[in-house]
Amino acid sequence: MKNRNFVNLNINPCKMCMPMGAALALKGIENSMLMLHGSQGCSTYIRRHMAGHYNEPIDIASSSLNEEGTVYGGSANLKKGLMNVIKLYNPDIIGVATTCLAETIGEDIRRIIQEFYDENLEEGLSINRVKILPICTPGYGGTHFEGYYAALTSLVKELAKKCESTGKVNIIMGSMNPGDVRNIKRILESFNIDYTMFPDVSDTLDAPYRREYKRIPDGGTKLEDIEKMAGAKATVEIGLTVPDKLSPGLYLEKEFGVPLYRCAMPVGIHATDAFIDILRKISGKEMPKELLNDRGRLIDAMIDSHKFNGEGRAVIFGEPELCYAVSMLCMENGVKPVLIATGAESQSLKSLLENNFTDEEVTVLDDTDFDTIRDYAVKLEANILIGNSDGKVITEKEGIPLVRVGFPVHDRVGGQRKVITGYNGTLNLLDEITNTLLEKKYSGYRERTYNLYFKEYKESGINTDKDKTRQVTTIKSDVDRKIYNLEKTEKHPCFTAGNCKIARMHIPVAPKCNIQCNYCNRKYDCQNESRPGVTSEVLSPQEALNKFLKVKEKLQNLKVVGIAGPGDALANFENTKKTIELIKEADPEIVVCLSTNGLMLPFYADDLIEAGVSHVTVTINAIDPEIGAKIYKYVNFRGKRLTGREGAEVIIKNQLSGLKYLSERGVVCKVNIVLIKGINDGHVEEVVRKVKECGAYITNIMPLIPAKGTAFEKMPLVSNKELNEVRKRCEVYIKQMYHCRQCRADAIGTLERDVSPEFGAINCSKVNDTDLEKQKFKYYTFAVATGSGIYIDKHFGHVEEFYIFNYWLGNVSFLEKRTVNKYCNGFDDCDNEESKIDRIINALSDCDGVLTLRIGYNLQKKLEEVGIRVFQTCGTIEEGIRFAVSELNSQKEETKGERV
């Protein structure tokens, strides 16, 4: 899988822009304001995110660049904005951050600022006293993580000056909550360290309630303290993943010789110990008792929770520093990080994790998005997410619970006060992670236990009102639907491993098709072929219901009803929908599935879900339009016939988008692929990989059947060995179906035994003793379509030799074999020679009936017009003849009654 979905670059990015980071940094500087040189929407976007997380009023100025400023330059807007900010807010410092627009048109911010000073000399000290700082933060240049440190480095470079030693310690904070900043201060003060916190958002972004509103809240790092950072005795930079070029600590060390200590965010016992060791070294003091007690409580909590955390499989996402800190916390406590993902490009994060996860299999992604994270979370079977609120889209779709940390947390209250640093904060976060795992485990255990231990009761057919209510109310989300449908999968013979003894029934209610494949010839009334697209009859929805009820009465193992044509289920959607509604109303527990070419799948996907369709099969033969153009003769899409590459592009796009959407909504999807030598045989693996990405559960690679009358009728056949070799190669990506029978559109029974002939116009039934008494004095002659001489196992049109039997006094006896001209010799010949049927009728003229596995409607009609009854049945010849005799006698009794 790739780091990111490149089909659409805007699928929930796992990052925010650089100016956002600059805003977060500037808010930690005393009496400061931020102005964005760009469009007004940029500042609105940042204010919305920050206000949602911090629950504080957030003021950010904008130069409001418009079309004119974009073309002729925005210096006038910026200067006017600076003057307004100074007059309205009276700040000590203004950070002017660039945006995508300003950087793209090449605005020289430093020059414009100098012009602003020069043009306003008459204003005197009121202007000169305000420090205006240019900060380069193009949105396309990185994420808010880089923007944050770009602003801090700019502040230090512009303000720090060589000075006498101050004896202070510079603490360069990562982007942390006010709650964490206050906690770090508490730790520093417990060591009696005199420090400069840079930046300090402890009050500016979490201010106490005051009756009178201040445009710029109190608090933040003082400018004079930043100026004296060059005189500090040491710098502690909290951030191991910060690039060197954006490191304020590294700049102070190189320019002013201030010793630099770098450490990870103090989350987890190992990282907090490392932070405390640095403070001990700098201060020369031992760990205070208060912190020692905090550490002891954390160890005790780790012991308490380890037995639960061992079941955790975590997806961790956010900015690089937070990802690293939380990943190490999880590893310390037995929670396995299966995926660590950040929207920033961070080679240092990858290197750090590789060094610490040498014996663990963990996937690390940078420059990624939530669409990709979600795919990995499902693939890696994650059961907990740890990151900001933007990950809730995965929770909503997949049901994986989210522990909210980092920025932004906009769907919960108190995100700004949350403490995860230090021993005490780590304990809080660890408890939350463990409790989330416990809630996930126990919230559904009753249902899982019921499904596991009372499965036989569920499948026995006993449905109480309570059971029905539970089934209706269970499916509240896509996650519930997915779980429910996967449980049904074991009842579906086409989605299991091939040993399923469940019967299925294909209902032919969809004759029309909206595409023409070069291998397809839908010859409905030809009983002499057994392949997809073929049926003996096309039913109306009401006829389909009647036949379903008749079949269900005789087949106790019937659990699945499928609509597989003979055309496309979605090209006949009204019939398809009505049929599903009638059958679901008659039997709410039946598993309903359908197969489709996928052309209209995106348009009817929601209707299928609403109708209760749990399984869908989509035939996808190519994802390359050039290959697809060789397979699809034409595509009828929304009233327009498309051919070649144009048609292939449309159907492929709809197939993949429909498949992805249904899979995301919890429908179990199978993909059929017709393997065509010389066309897509070298492309199948690529198709399999793609449909797996789109959520397919299983793929079924089928050999081409070169149907007569099609463009591919002379294509070479695929051998079993070749077919299975391709399946084996693809099995590494997704489960493969090895047991497909390429069934007809009217198939009934298990995959091993199709009993659909029993449910034609005349159906098999048991013959009772009374019937036998009536029959034994009558003499009958029958022609049987058989190849074995034991079973009724041949199609009428394939017979070249009929077996002739007679029935008398309850005994069945073989008489002879009669040779006839084979009726069906292919597409060009099958319908055109009327003389064939006349010769066959002449050969069988003394017979009372014909017993055959299948026969076309027109042939049956002609035989019965001359008094030869047709019985479509299966089983042994003797059973079939006794059944036929019973039916003939019943008919004579009815006729006799009518005459009387």
XYZ file of N, CA and C in Angstrom, residues 18 49 134 180 211 227 263 281 356 376 390 448 455 505 562 585 611 659 702 723 768 780 789 808 814 841 878 891:
84
model
N 1.131 25.457 7.333
C 2.207 26.128 8.069
C 1.741 27.376 8.829
N -10.352 26.538 13.862
C -9.701 25.391 14.491
C -9.241 25.698 15.911
N 8.838 39.256 10.023
C 8.408 38.425 8.880
C 8.634 36.942 9.175
N -0.510 20.980 29.650
C 0.819 20.371 29.671
C 1.901 21.404 29.962
N -14.378 39.440 33.989
C -15.590 40.152 33.599
C -15.334 41.039 32.386
N 15.001 38.093 24.215
C 16.254 38.784 23.881
C 17.423 38.235 24.684
N 15.329 16.400 24.041
C 14.633 15.232 24.565
C 13.263 15.123 23.912
N 20.749 17.086 35.943
C 22.112 17.452 35.540
C 22.293 18.963 35.553
N 13.983 2.006 17.757
C 13.314 1.537 18.973
C 12.386 0.354 18.733
N -5.348 1.168 6.230
C -4.380 0.407 7.012
C -4.976 -0.073 8.334
N -9.696 14.719 14.259
C -9.904 14.479 12.834
C -9.989 12.989 12.518
N -21.431 -11.021 21.102
C -20.456 -11.982 20.594
C -20.650 -13.348 21.241
N -25.475 -20.164 18.472
C -25.574 -20.108 17.026
C -26.580 -21.129 16.494
N -30.580 -19.961 -4.424
C -31.539 -19.902 -5.514
C -31.301 -18.632 -6.321
N -30.259 -15.058 -4.804
C -29.428 -14.142 -5.570
C -30.080 -13.745 -6.875
N -39.860 -9.626 2.700
C -41.084 -9.563 3.499
C -41.554 -10.974 3.859
N -32.456 -1.897 1.071
C -33.272 -3.080 0.795
C -32.809 -4.303 1.572
N -17.767 -0.255 -5.642
C -17.202 -1.294 -4.776
C -16.689 -0.692 -3.475
N -12.288 -16.580 -12.995
C -13.003 -17.614 -13.745
C -12.424 -17.748 -15.148
N -5.286 -21.670 -14.610
C -6.225 -20.921 -13.769
C -5.785 -20.927 -12.320
N -46.728 -41.948 -3.746
C -47.222 -42.719 -2.606
C -47.811 -44.059 -3.056
N -46.894 -47.525 -20.261
C -46.345 -46.262 -20.763
C -44.976 -46.510 -21.392
N -27.016 -43.903 -18.529
C -27.931 -45.038 -18.511
C -28.504 -45.295 -17.129
N -44.964 -51.006 -16.856
C -46.181 -51.814 -16.843
C -46.198 -52.647 -15.582
N -36.012 -51.570 -19.602
C -35.305 -50.951 -20.716
C -35.659 -51.680 -21.999
N -39.344 -35.730 -33.309
C -40.714 -36.075 -32.920
C -41.138 -37.383 -33.588
N -35.288 -44.668 -12.889
C -36.455 -45.348 -12.333
C -37.304 -44.387 -11.512
N -53.212 -36.520 -14.270
C -53.801 -35.717 -15.345
C -55.032 -36.414 -15.928
